[in-house]
Coordinates of N, CA and C and ligand atoms in Angstrom, one line a residue:
M162 N 17.6 -14.0 5.0 CA 17.9 -13.1 5.0 C 17.5 -12.2 5.9
N163 N 18.3 -11.6 6.5 CA 17.6 -10.2 7.2 C 17.1 -8.9 6.8
D164 N 17.5 -8.8 5.6 CA 16.9 -7.4 4.7 C 15.8 -7.7 4.1
V165 N 15.2 -9.2 4.6 CA 14.0 -9.2 3.9 C 12.6 -8.7 4.7
T166 N 11.7 -7.2 4.0 CA 11.0 -6.7 5.1 C 9.6 -7.4 4.9
L167 N 9.7 -8.2 3.8 CA 7.7 -8.6 3.2 C 8.6 -10.3 2.8
R168 N 7.8 -10.7 3.4 CA 8.0 -12.3 2.5 C 6.8 -13.0 3.2
L169 N 6.3 -13.6 1.7 CA 4.9 -14.3 1.4 C 5.3 -15.6 0.9
S170 N 4.9 -16.7 1.7 CA 5.1 -17.9 1.2 C 3.6 -18.6 1.5
G171 N 3.5 -19.3 -0.1 CA 2.8 -20.4 -0.3 C 1.3 -19.7 -0.2
L172 N 1.1 -18.6 -0.3 CA -0.1 -18.0 -0.2 C -1.0 -18.7 -1.3
T173 N -2.4 -19.0 -0.4 CA -3.5 -19.6 -1.2 C -4.9 -18.8 -1.0
K174 N -5.9 -18.3 -1.9 CA -7.1 -17.7 -1.7 C -8.4 -18.0 -2.3
T175 N -9.4 -18.6 -2.1 CA -10.6 -19.1 -2.8 C -11.7 -18.5 -2.3
Y176 N -12.3 -17.8 -3.3 CA -13.5 -17.1 -3.1 C -14.2 -17.8 -3.3
L177 N -15.9 -18.3 -2.9 CA -16.9 -19.0 -2.8 C -17.6 -17.9 -4.0
Q178 N -18.4 -18.6 -4.7 CA -18.9 -17.4 -5.7 C -20.4 -17.7 -6.1
G179 N -20.9 -18.9 -5.0 CA -22.3 -19.3 -5.9 C -22.1 -19.9 -7.0
T180 N -22.8 -20.1 -7.7 CA -22.8 -20.7 -9.1 C -22.2 -19.6 -9.9
P181 N -20.7 -20.2 -10.9 CA -20.7 -21.4 -11.0 C -20.0 -21.8 -10.1
G182 N -19.8 -21.5 -9.1 CA -18.9 -22.0 -8.1 C -17.4 -21.2 -7.4
E183 N -16.4 -21.8 -7.1 CA -15.4 -21.3 -6.8 C -14.7 -20.6 -7.0
V184 N -13.6 -19.6 -7.0 CA -12.7 -18.8 -8.1 C -11.5 -19.2 -7.3
Q185 N -10.4 -20.0 -7.2 CA -9.1 -20.0 -6.6 C -8.2 -18.6 -7.2
V186 N -8.0 -17.7 -6.7 CA -7.6 -16.4 -7.3 C -6.0 -16.2 -6.9
L187 N -5.8 -17.2 -5.7 CA -4.1 -17.3 -5.1 C -4.0 -18.7 -5.4
R188 N -2.6 -19.1 -5.9 CA -2.3 -20.2 -6.1 C -1.4 -20.6 -5.6
G189 N -0.6 -20.3 -4.7 CA 0.9 -20.2 -4.5 C 1.9 -19.1 -4.4
V190 N 1.2 -18.0 -3.7 CA 2.0 -16.7 -4.1 C 3.6 -16.7 -3.0
D191 N 4.6 -16.5 -3.6 CA 5.8 -16.6 -2.9 C 6.5 -15.0 -3.1
L192 N 7.1 -14.4 -2.3 CA 7.9 -12.9 -2.7 C 8.5 -12.7 -1.5
E193 N 9.6 -12.3 -2.0 CA 10.5 -11.9 -1.0 C 11.1 -10.0 -1.4
L194 N 10.4 -9.2 -0.6 CA 10.6 -8.0 -0.8 C 11.8 -7.4 0.3
R195 N 12.9 -7.0 -0.4 CA 13.7 -6.8 0.3 C 13.9 -5.2 0.8
A196 N 14.6 -4.6 1.8 CA 14.9 -3.7 2.3 C 15.2 -2.0 1.2
G197 N 14.3 -0.9 0.7 CA 14.9 -0.1 -0.3 C 14.2 -0.2 -1.6
E198 N 13.8 -1.5 -1.7 CA 12.9 -1.9 -3.2 C 12.0 -2.0 -3.7
A199 N 11.5 -1.4 -4.6 CA 10.5 -0.8 -5.4 C 9.9 -1.9 -6.3
V200 N 8.9 -2.8 -6.1 CA 8.5 -3.8 -7.2 C 6.8 -3.4 -7.5
A201 N 7.0 -3.6 -8.6 CA 5.7 -3.3 -9.5 C 4.6 -4.7 -9.7
L202 N 3.7 -4.3 -9.5 CA 2.5 -5.7 -9.2 C 1.8 -5.5 -10.7
V203 N 1.8 -6.2 -11.8 CA 1.0 -6.3 -12.9 C 0.2 -7.1 -13.0
A204 N -1.0 -7.1 -13.9 CA -1.8 -8.2 -13.9 C -3.1 -7.6 -14.5
P205 N -3.7 -8.5 -15.2 CA -5.4 -7.6 -15.9 C -6.2 -7.8 -14.7
S206 N -7.4 -7.2 -14.8 CA -8.4 -6.8 -14.0 C -8.7 -8.1 -13.7
G207 N -9.2 -8.2 -12.1 CA -9.3 -9.3 -11.8 C -8.7 -10.7 -11.6
A208 N -6.9 -10.5 -11.8 CA -6.3 -11.6 -11.3 C -5.9 -11.8 -10.0
G209 N -6.0 -11.0 -9.2 CA -6.0 -11.0 -7.8 C -5.3 -10.0 -7.2
K210 N -4.7 -9.3 -7.8 CA -3.9 -7.7 -7.3 C -4.1 -7.6 -5.7
S211 N -5.4 -6.9 -5.9 CA -5.8 -6.7 -4.7 C -6.0 -7.4 -3.5
T212 N -6.8 -8.8 -3.9 CA -6.8 -9.7 -3.1 C -4.9 -10.0 -2.3
L213 N -4.2 -10.2 -2.9 CA -3.3 -10.4 -2.8 C -2.6 -8.9 -1.9
L214 N -2.6 -8.2 -2.2 CA -2.1 -6.7 -1.5 C -2.8 -6.5 -0.2
H215 N -4.1 -6.8 0.1 CA -4.7 -7.0 1.1 C -4.0 -8.3 1.9
I216 N -4.1 -9.2 1.8 CA -3.3 -10.4 2.7 C -2.0 -9.8 3.0
A217 N -1.2 -9.3 1.9 CA 0.3 -9.2 2.4 C 0.1 -8.1 3.4
G218 N -1.1 -7.2 3.6 CA -1.1 -6.1 4.6 C -1.6 -6.1 5.7
L219 N -2.0 -7.5 6.2 CA -2.6 -8.1 7.0 C -4.2 -7.5 7.2
L220 N -5.0 -7.2 6.0 CA -6.1 -7.0 5.9 C -7.4 -7.8 5.5
D221 N -6.6 -9.0 5.3 CA -7.4 -10.1 4.9 C -6.4 -11.4 5.3
T222 N -6.9 -12.5 5.3 CA -6.3 -13.7 5.5 C -6.6 -14.8 4.7
P223 N -5.0 -15.3 4.5 CA -5.0 -16.2 3.2 C -5.7 -17.5 3.8
D224 N -5.8 -18.5 2.9 CA -6.3 -20.1 3.2 C -5.3 -20.7 3.6
A225 N -4.1 -20.4 3.0 CA -3.3 -20.9 3.5 C -1.9 -20.4 3.0
G226 N -0.6 -20.5 3.5 CA 0.5 -19.7 3.6 C 0.8 -18.7 4.4
T227 N 2.0 -18.1 4.6 CA 2.5 -17.4 5.5 C 2.9 -16.0 5.4
V228 N 2.7 -14.8 6.5 CA 3.2 -13.3 5.7 C 4.2 -13.1 6.9
E229 N 5.4 -12.5 6.6 CA 5.8 -12.5 7.6 C 6.3 -10.7 6.9
I230 N 6.3 -9.9 8.5 CA 6.5 -8.6 7.9 C 7.8 -8.0 8.9
A231 N 8.8 -7.7 8.7 CA 10.0 -6.9 9.4 C 10.3 -8.3 10.3
G232 N 10.5 -9.5 9.5 CA 10.9 -10.7 10.4 C 10.0 -11.2 11.6
Q233 N 8.5 -10.5 11.7 CA 7.5 -11.4 12.3 C 6.6 -11.8 11.6
D234 N 6.3 -13.1 11.7 CA 5.1 -14.2 11.2 C 4.0 -13.8 11.5
A235 N 3.1 -13.2 10.7 CA 1.9 -13.0 11.2 C 0.7 -14.3 10.9
A236 N 1.4 -15.2 10.9 CA 0.5 -16.4 10.7 C 0.0 -17.2 12.0
G237 N -1.3 -16.9 12.4 CA -1.9 -17.3 13.6 C -1.6 -16.6 14.5
K238 N -1.3 -15.4 14.4 CA -1.7 -14.5 15.7 C -3.1 -13.6 15.8
G239 N -3.3 -13.4 16.6 CA -4.4 -12.8 16.8 C -4.6 -11.4 16.3
D240 N -5.9 -10.8 16.6 CA -6.5 -9.4 15.8 C -5.4 -8.4 16.3
R241 N -5.2 -8.5 17.5 CA -4.7 -7.8 18.3 C -3.2 -7.3 17.7
T242 N -2.5 -8.6 17.7 CA -1.1 -8.4 17.0 C -0.7 -8.2 15.8
R243 N -2.1 -8.9 14.9 CA -1.6 -8.3 13.5 C -1.6 -7.0 13.2
T244 N -3.0 -6.1 14.2 CA -3.5 -4.8 14.4 C -1.7 -3.8 14.5
A245 N -1.2 -4.6 15.3 CA 0.0 -3.6 15.9 C 0.8 -3.8 14.8
L246 N 1.0 -4.6 14.3 CA 2.0 -5.1 13.4 C 2.0 -4.3 12.2
R247 N 0.4 -4.1 11.5 CA 0.2 -3.6 10.4 C 0.5 -1.9 10.7
R248 N 0.0 -1.5 12.0 CA 0.3 0.0 12.5 C 1.5 0.1 12.3
Q249 N 2.3 -0.4 12.8 CA 4.0 -0.4 13.0 C 4.7 0.1 11.8
D250 N 4.5 -1.3 11.1 CA 5.3 -1.9 10.1 C 4.7 -2.2 8.1
V251 N 3.7 -1.7 8.6 CA 2.9 -1.6 7.0 C 1.9 -0.1 6.6
G252 N 2.5 0.4 5.6 CA 1.7 1.8 5.1 C 1.1 1.4 3.8
F253 N -0.7 1.3 3.6 CA -1.4 1.1 2.6 C -1.9 2.1 2.2
V254 N -2.0 2.1 0.8 CA -2.4 3.1 -0.1 C -3.7 2.3 -1.1
Y255 N -4.7 2.9 -1.1 CA -5.8 2.7 -2.0 C -6.0 3.5 -3.3
Q256 N -6.9 2.8 -4.3 CA -7.2 3.7 -5.6 C -7.8 5.1 -5.4
F257 N -8.7 4.7 -4.6 CA -9.2 6.2 -4.5 C -9.1 5.9 -3.1
H258 N -8.5 7.1 -2.5 CA -8.0 7.5 -1.7 C -8.3 7.2 0.3
H259 N -9.4 7.0 -0.1 CA -10.3 6.5 1.6 C -9.8 7.4 2.6
L260 N -9.7 8.8 2.6 CA -9.0 9.8 3.8 C -10.6 9.7 4.1
L261 N -10.7 10.0 5.6 CA -11.6 10.1 6.4 C -12.1 11.9 6.0
P262 N -13.6 12.0 5.4 CA -14.0 12.8 4.9 C -14.3 14.2 5.7
E263 N -14.7 14.0 6.8 CA -14.6 14.9 8.1 C -13.4 15.3 8.7
F264 N -12.3 15.1 8.5 CA -11.0 15.9 8.6 C -10.3 16.2 7.9
S265 N -9.6 17.0 8.4 CA -8.4 18.2 7.2 C -7.4 17.0 6.9
A266 N -6.5 17.5 5.8 CA -5.9 16.7 5.3 C -4.5 16.2 7.0
L267 N -4.3 17.7 7.4 CA -3.6 17.3 8.2 C -3.6 16.4 9.3
E268 N -5.2 16.3 9.8 CA -5.6 15.5 11.2 C -5.8 14.0 10.5
N269 N -5.9 13.9 9.2 CA -5.8 12.5 8.4 C -4.4 11.7 8.7
I270 N -3.3 12.4 8.6 CA -2.1 12.1 8.8 C -1.4 12.0 10.2
V271 N -2.5 12.6 11.0 CA -1.9 12.8 12.7 C -2.7 11.4 13.0
L272 N -3.9 11.4 12.9 CA -4.8 10.3 13.7 C -4.0 8.9 13.8
P273 N -3.5 8.5 12.4 CA -2.7 7.3 12.8 C -1.6 7.4 13.8
Q274 N -1.0 8.3 13.9 CA 0.0 8.4 14.4 C -0.4 8.3 16.1
L275 N -1.6 9.0 16.6 CA -2.2 9.3 17.8 C -2.2 7.7 18.2
A276 N -2.9 7.1 17.0 CA -3.2 5.5 17.6 C -2.1 5.0 17.3
N277 N -0.7 5.3 16.7 CA 0.4 4.5 17.3 C 1.1 5.1 18.9
G278 N 0.2 5.8 19.6 CA 1.3 5.9 20.9 C 2.4 7.9 20.6
I279 N 2.0 8.3 19.4 CA 3.0 9.4 19.3 C 1.7 10.6 20.2
S280 N 2.9 11.5 20.8 CA 2.1 12.2 20.6 C 1.7 13.7 20.2
E281 N 0.6 14.4 20.5 CA -0.2 15.4 19.0 C 1.1 16.0 18.1
K282 N 1.7 17.0 19.1 CA 2.6 17.9 18.8 C 3.7 17.2 17.6
A283 N 4.1 16.3 18.2 CA 5.1 15.4 17.3 C 4.4 14.8 15.8
A284 N 3.4 14.2 16.3 CA 2.3 13.9 15.1 C 1.9 15.2 14.2
Q285 N 2.0 16.2 14.7 CA 1.6 17.5 13.6 C 2.8 17.9 13.1
D286 N 3.6 17.9 13.6 CA 5.2 17.9 12.7 C 5.5 17.1 12.2
R287 N 5.3 15.7 12.2 CA 5.9 15.2 11.3 C 4.8 14.9 9.8
A288 N 3.5 15.2 10.5 CA 2.4 15.5 9.1 C 2.7 16.7 8.3
M289 N 3.1 17.4 8.9 CA 3.2 18.9 8.2 C 4.5 19.0 7.4
Q290 N 5.7 18.0 8.0 CA 7.2 17.7 6.9 C 6.8 16.6 6.2
L291 N 6.0 15.8 6.0 CA 5.5 15.1 4.7 C 4.6 15.9 3.9
L292 N 3.5 16.6 4.1 CA 2.8 17.4 3.4 C 3.4 18.2 2.4
G293 N 4.4 18.5 3.0 CA 5.6 19.8 2.7 C 6.5 18.7 1.5
R294 N 7.0 17.5 1.7 CA 7.9 16.8 0.9 C 6.7 16.3 -0.1
V295 N 5.5 16.3 -0.2 CA 5.1 16.1 -1.5 C 4.3 17.6 -2.1
G296 N 4.6 18.8 -1.3 CA 4.1 19.7 -2.3 C 2.3 20.2 -1.7
V297 N 2.0 19.9 -0.8 CA 0.8 20.1 -0.6 C 0.5 20.9 1.3
A298 N 1.6 21.5 1.6 CA 1.5 21.8 2.7 C 0.6 22.8 3.0
E299 N 0.5 23.7 1.8 CA -0.5 24.8 2.1 C -2.1 24.6 2.2
R300 N -2.4 23.2 2.0 CA -3.6 22.7 1.8 C -4.0 21.9 3.1
A301 N -2.9 21.8 4.2 CA -2.7 20.8 5.7 C -4.5 21.1 6.1
S302 N -5.0 22.3 6.1 CA -6.3 22.6 7.0 C -7.5 22.4 6.1
H303 N -7.8 21.8 4.6 CA -8.6 21.5 3.7 C -8.8 20.0 4.1
R304 N -10.4 19.9 4.0 CA -10.8 18.3 3.9 C -10.8 17.8 2.6
P305 N -10.8 16.8 2.5 CA -10.5 16.2 1.5 C -11.5 16.2 0.3
A306 N -12.5 16.5 0.7 CA -13.3 17.0 -1.0 C -13.1 18.1 -1.2
A307 N -12.4 19.3 -0.5 CA -11.7 20.6 -1.2 C -10.3 20.6 -1.7
L308 N -9.6 19.3 -1.9 CA -8.5 18.9 -2.5 C -8.8 18.2 -4.2
S309 N -7.8 18.4 -4.8 CA -8.0 17.6 -6.1 C -7.4 16.4 -6.2
G310 N -8.2 15.3 -6.7 CA -7.5 13.8 -6.8 C -6.3 13.7 -6.7
G311 N -5.1 14.9 -7.5 CA -3.9 14.3 -7.3 C -3.7 14.6 -6.1
E312 N -4.1 16.0 -5.1 CA -3.6 16.1 -3.7 C -4.0 15.3 -2.9
Q313 N -5.5 14.8 -3.3 CA -6.2 13.7 -2.3 C -4.7 12.0 -2.0
Q314 N -4.9 11.9 -3.3 CA -3.3 10.6 -3.2 C -2.4 11.1 -2.6
R315 N -1.7 12.3 -2.5 CA -0.4 12.7 -2.1 C -1.0 12.8 -0.6
V316 N -1.7 13.3 -0.2 CA -2.1 13.0 1.4 C -2.5 11.8 1.8
A317 N -2.8 10.9 0.9 CA -2.7 9.1 1.2 C -1.6 8.7 1.6
F318 N -0.6 9.4 0.9 CA 0.6 8.9 0.8 C 1.4 9.3 2.1
C319 N 1.0 10.4 2.5 CA 1.5 10.8 3.5 C 0.9 10.2 5.0
R320 N -0.5 9.8 5.0 CA -1.0 9.1 5.8 C -0.6 7.6 5.8
A321 N -0.2 6.9 4.9 CA 0.6 5.9 4.5 C 1.6 5.8 5.2
L322 N 2.6 6.6 5.2 CA 4.1 6.7 5.4 C 4.2 7.5 7.0
A323 N 3.1 7.6 7.5 CA 3.2 9.0 8.7 C 3.8 8.1 10.1
N324 N 3.7 6.7 10.1 CA 4.2 5.9 11.2 C 5.2 5.3 10.8
N325 N 6.0 5.5 10.1 CA 7.6 5.3 9.1 C 7.4 3.8 9.5
P326 N 6.7 3.0 8.4 CA 6.6 2.2 8.0 C 7.8 1.2 7.2
R327 N 8.1 -0.5 7.1 CA 8.8 -1.0 6.7 C 8.5 -0.8 5.2
V328 N 7.3 -1.1 5.1 CA 6.9 -1.7 3.8 C 6.0 -1.0 3.5
L329 N 5.3 -0.4 2.2 CA 4.5 0.1 1.8 C 3.7 -0.7 0.8
L330 N 2.1 -0.9 0.6 CA 1.4 -1.6 -0.1 C 0.8 -0.3 -1.0
A331 N 0.9 -0.2 -1.9 CA -0.2 0.5 -2.9 C -0.8 -0.2 -4.0
D332 N -2.5 -0.1 -3.9 CA -3.4 -0.6 -4.7 C -3.7 0.1 -6.4
E333 N -3.1 0.2 -7.4 CA -3.3 1.4 -8.2 C -3.5 2.3 -7.6
P334 N -2.1 3.2 -7.1 CA -2.5 4.5 -6.4 C -2.6 5.6 -7.2
T335 N -2.3 5.7 -8.4 CA -2.9 6.7 -9.3 C -3.5 6.1 -10.4
G336 N -4.7 4.8 -10.1 CA -5.4 4.5 -11.5 C -6.3 5.6 -11.5
N337 N -6.5 6.2 -10.7 CA -8.2 7.4 -11.1 C -7.5 9.0 -11.5
L338 N -6.0 8.5 -11.9 CA -6.0 10.3 -12.3 C -5.7 10.6 -13.7
D339 N -5.7 11.5 -14.0 CA -5.5 11.7 -15.4 C -3.5 11.5 -15.3
P340 N -3.3 11.2 -17.0 CA -2.1 10.7 -17.2 C -0.9 12.0 -17.0
E341 N -1.1 13.1 -16.6 CA 0.2 13.9 -16.5 C -0.3 13.9 -14.7
T342 N -1.1 13.8 -14.2 CA -1.3 14.0 -12.9 C -0.6 12.8 -12.2
S343 N -1.0 11.9 -12.9 CA -0.6 10.2 -12.7 C 1.1 10.6 -12.3
D344 N 1.6 10.6 -13.5 CA 3.1 10.7 -13.7 C 3.5 11.5 -12.1
Q345 N 3.1 12.9 -12.0 CA 3.6 13.5 -11.2 C 3.5 13.0 -9.7
V346 N 2.0 12.7 -9.8 CA 2.0 11.6 -8.1 C 2.9 10.5 -7.7
F347 N 2.8 9.7 -9.1 CA 4.0 8.8 -8.6 C 5.4 8.9 -8.6
A348 N 5.6 10.4 -9.3 CA 7.3 10.7 -8.6 C 6.7 11.2 -7.4
A349 N 6.0 11.6 -6.9 CA 6.3 11.9 -5.6 C 6.2 10.8 -4.6
L350 N 5.3 9.6 -4.7 CA 5.3 8.6 -4.3 C 6.9 7.7 -4.3
M351 N 7.1 8.0 -5.4 CA 8.7 7.0 -5.6 C 9.7 7.9 -4.4
A352 N 9.8 9.2 -4.5 CA 11.0 10.2 -3.9 C 10.7 9.5 -2.2
L353 N 9.6 9.7 -1.7 CA 9.0 9.5 -0.5 C 9.3 8.0 0.0
V354 N 9.4 7.1 -1.0 CA 9.7 5.9 -0.8 C 11.3 5.5 -0.9
R355 N 11.8 6.3 -2.1 CA 13.2 6.0 -1.8 C 14.2 6.4 -0.8
E356 N 13.5 8.1 -0.3 CA 14.0 8.7 0.8 C 14.0 8.0 2.2
A357 N 13.2 7.3 2.4 CA 12.9 6.8 3.5 C 13.4 5.1 3.4
G358 N 13.6 4.7 2.5 CA 14.3 3.5 2.1 C 13.5 2.3 2.7
L359 N 12.2 2.4 2.2 CA 11.6 1.2 2.9 C 11.6 0.6 1.4
S360 N 10.2 -0.7 1.4 CA 10.1 -1.3 0.5 C 8.7 -1.3 -0.2
A361 N 8.7 -1.4 -1.2 CA 7.5 -1.0 -1.9 C 6.7 -2.2 -2.9
L362 N 5.7 -2.6 -2.4 CA 5.1 -3.2 -3.6 C 3.3 -2.6 -4.3
I363 N 4.1 -2.3 -5.3 CA 3.0 -1.2 -6.0 C 2.0 -1.9 -7.2
A364 N 0.6 -2.0 -7.0 CA -0.1 -2.6 -8.2 C -0.1 -1.4 -9.1
T365 N -0.2 -1.8 -10.7 CA -0.1 -0.6 -11.3 C -0.5 -1.2 -12.4
H366 N -1.8 -0.7 -13.9 CA -1.7 -1.3 -14.9 C -1.0 -0.3 -16.1
N367 N -0.3 0.9 -15.4 CA 0.4 1.4 -16.4 C 1.9 0.8 -16.3
L368 N 2.4 0.8 -17.7 CA 3.6 -0.2 -17.8 C 4.9 1.1 -17.7
D369 N 4.4 2.5 -18.0 CA 5.6 3.5 -17.8 C 5.9 3.3 -16.5
L370 N 4.9 3.4 -15.4 CA 5.2 3.7 -14.4 C 6.2 2.5 -13.7
A371 N 5.4 1.2 -14.1 CA 6.2 0.0 -13.5 C 7.3 -0.2 -14.0
A372 N 7.7 0.5 -15.0 CA 8.8 0.3 -15.4 C 9.8 1.2 -14.8
R373 N 9.6 2.2 -14.0 CA 10.5 3.2 -13.2 C 10.9 2.1 -11.8
M374 N 10.1 1.0 -11.4 CA 10.8 0.4 -10.3 C 11.5 -0.6 -10.4
D375 N 12.2 -1.1 -9.3 CA 13.2 -1.9 -9.6 C 13.0 -3.3 -10.6
R376 N 11.8 -4.0 -10.2 CA 11.5 -5.0 -11.1 C 10.1 -5.4 -10.9
M377 N 9.6 -5.8 -11.7 CA 8.2 -5.9 -12.5 C 7.8 -7.5 -11.8
L378 N 6.7 -7.9 -11.1 CA 6.2 -9.5 -11.2 C 4.8 -9.3 -11.8
R379 N 4.5 -10.0 -12.5 CA 3.0 -10.2 -13.0 C 2.0 -11.7 -12.2
L380 N 1.2 -11.2 -11.7 CA 0.2 -12.2 -11.3 C -1.0 -12.8 -12.3
D381 N -0.2 -14.1 -12.2 CA -0.5 -15.1 -13.5 C -0.9 -16.5 -13.2
G382 N -2.1 -16.9 -13.5 CA -2.5 -18.2 -12.8 C -2.5 -18.4 -11.4
G383 N -2.5 -17.0 -10.6 CA -2.6 -17.2 -9.4 C -1.1 -17.1 -8.7
V384 N 0.1 -17.3 -9.3 CA 1.0 -17.2 -8.9 C 2.2 -15.5 -9.6
L385 N 3.0 -15.6 -8.9 CA 3.8 -14.4 -9.4 C 5.1 -14.7 -10.4
R386 N 5.1 -14.0 -11.2 CA 6.1 -14.8 -12.1 C 7.1 -13.1 -12.8
P387 N 8.3 -13.5 -12.6 CA 9.0 -12.3 -12.7 C 8.5 -11.8 -14.5
V388 N 9.2 -10.4 -14.4 CA 8.5 -10.0 -16.1 C 10.0 -9.4 -16.6
E389 N 10.8 -9.8 -17.5 CA 12.1 -9.3 -17.9 C 11.6 -8.3 -18.4
Ligands
LIG138 N1 -15.1 -11.0 -0.9 C1 -15.2 -11.5 -2.4 N2 -16.0 -12.5 -2.8 C2 -15.9 -13.2 -3.7 N3 -15.1 -12.8 -4.9 C3 -14.3 -12.0 -4.9 C4 -14.2 -11.3 -3.6 N4 -12.9 -10.5 -3.6 C5 -12.3 -10.7 -5.1 N5 -13.1 -11.3 -5.8 C6 -13.2 -11.6 -7.1 O1 -11.8 -12.6 -7.1 C7 -11.2 -11.9 -8.2 C8 -10.0 -11.3 -7.9 O2 -10.2 -10.0 -7.2 P1 -9.3 -8.5 -7.2 O3 -10.1 -8.0 -6.8 O4 -8.4 -8.9 -6.6 O5 -8.7 -8.5 -8.7 P2 -7.7 -7.4 -8.7 O6 -6.3 -8.0 -10.0 O7 -7.4 -6.4 -8.1 O8 -8.7 -6.6 -10.1 P3 -8.8 -5.1 -10.8 O9 -7.3 -4.8 -11.4 O10 -9.7 -5.2 -11.5 O11 -8.7 -4.4 -9.6 C9 -12.1 -11.7 -9.2 O12 -12.5 -12.8 -9.5 C10 -13.0 -11.1 -8.2 O13 -14.4 -11.1 -8.4
LIG139 MG1 -8.2 -4.5 -7.5

């Protein structure tokens, strides 16, 4: 199907951990994420959510299996091709914002666009527009340390969406926030996802937030299972 933006097939990943030996975190993960679909990824701590998201986002490689993004198979591709694919088509959000501390909110959203060949003026316009959408335009010149946790995550969402990706991957994007802020920030993220019509795979421990997505998958014993 050509509206599948992210296809994971047969992903496996084992970490060598010294004694008592190795831990097989992924044992054959299959997933098809369609355009415009938001999917919740739920699982207990240590089940492998971050491992799965990093492999899906081409930040790590699987032992076996394939990752296909926007119809392009990343398996066996070199670093440059993988980096280009990631830059164009994947937005990634971490639990802790991972913004660059020496740069302003605006610059943090501009930089990935410059790396993608966008002009500075166009990148700034796009950054301001995104900041306005999540309600932090007036904080554009602040460095991350001068922003609240909720504001930092909103800026991180803008950065993830700066290059108009097809796929958004988020690893507990509101896990570091108090419940009320978490709710508001999550709503801002979903509004951006819906507006851009992109696909999202969002890991969360919060079942209320998970229920607001289109479907829920549980990572259980190294494979994904639907949650009814
Ligand atoms: N680089 C690594 N080397 C060795 N083991 C690792 C490595 N990264 C993760 N693991 C192990 O793999 C398992 C899955 O880790 P992962 O971080 O993917 O879980 P998670 O579901 O994201 O957990 P959490 O909810 O706490 O973030 C854990 O047992 C962890 O200790
Ligand atoms: Mg994790």
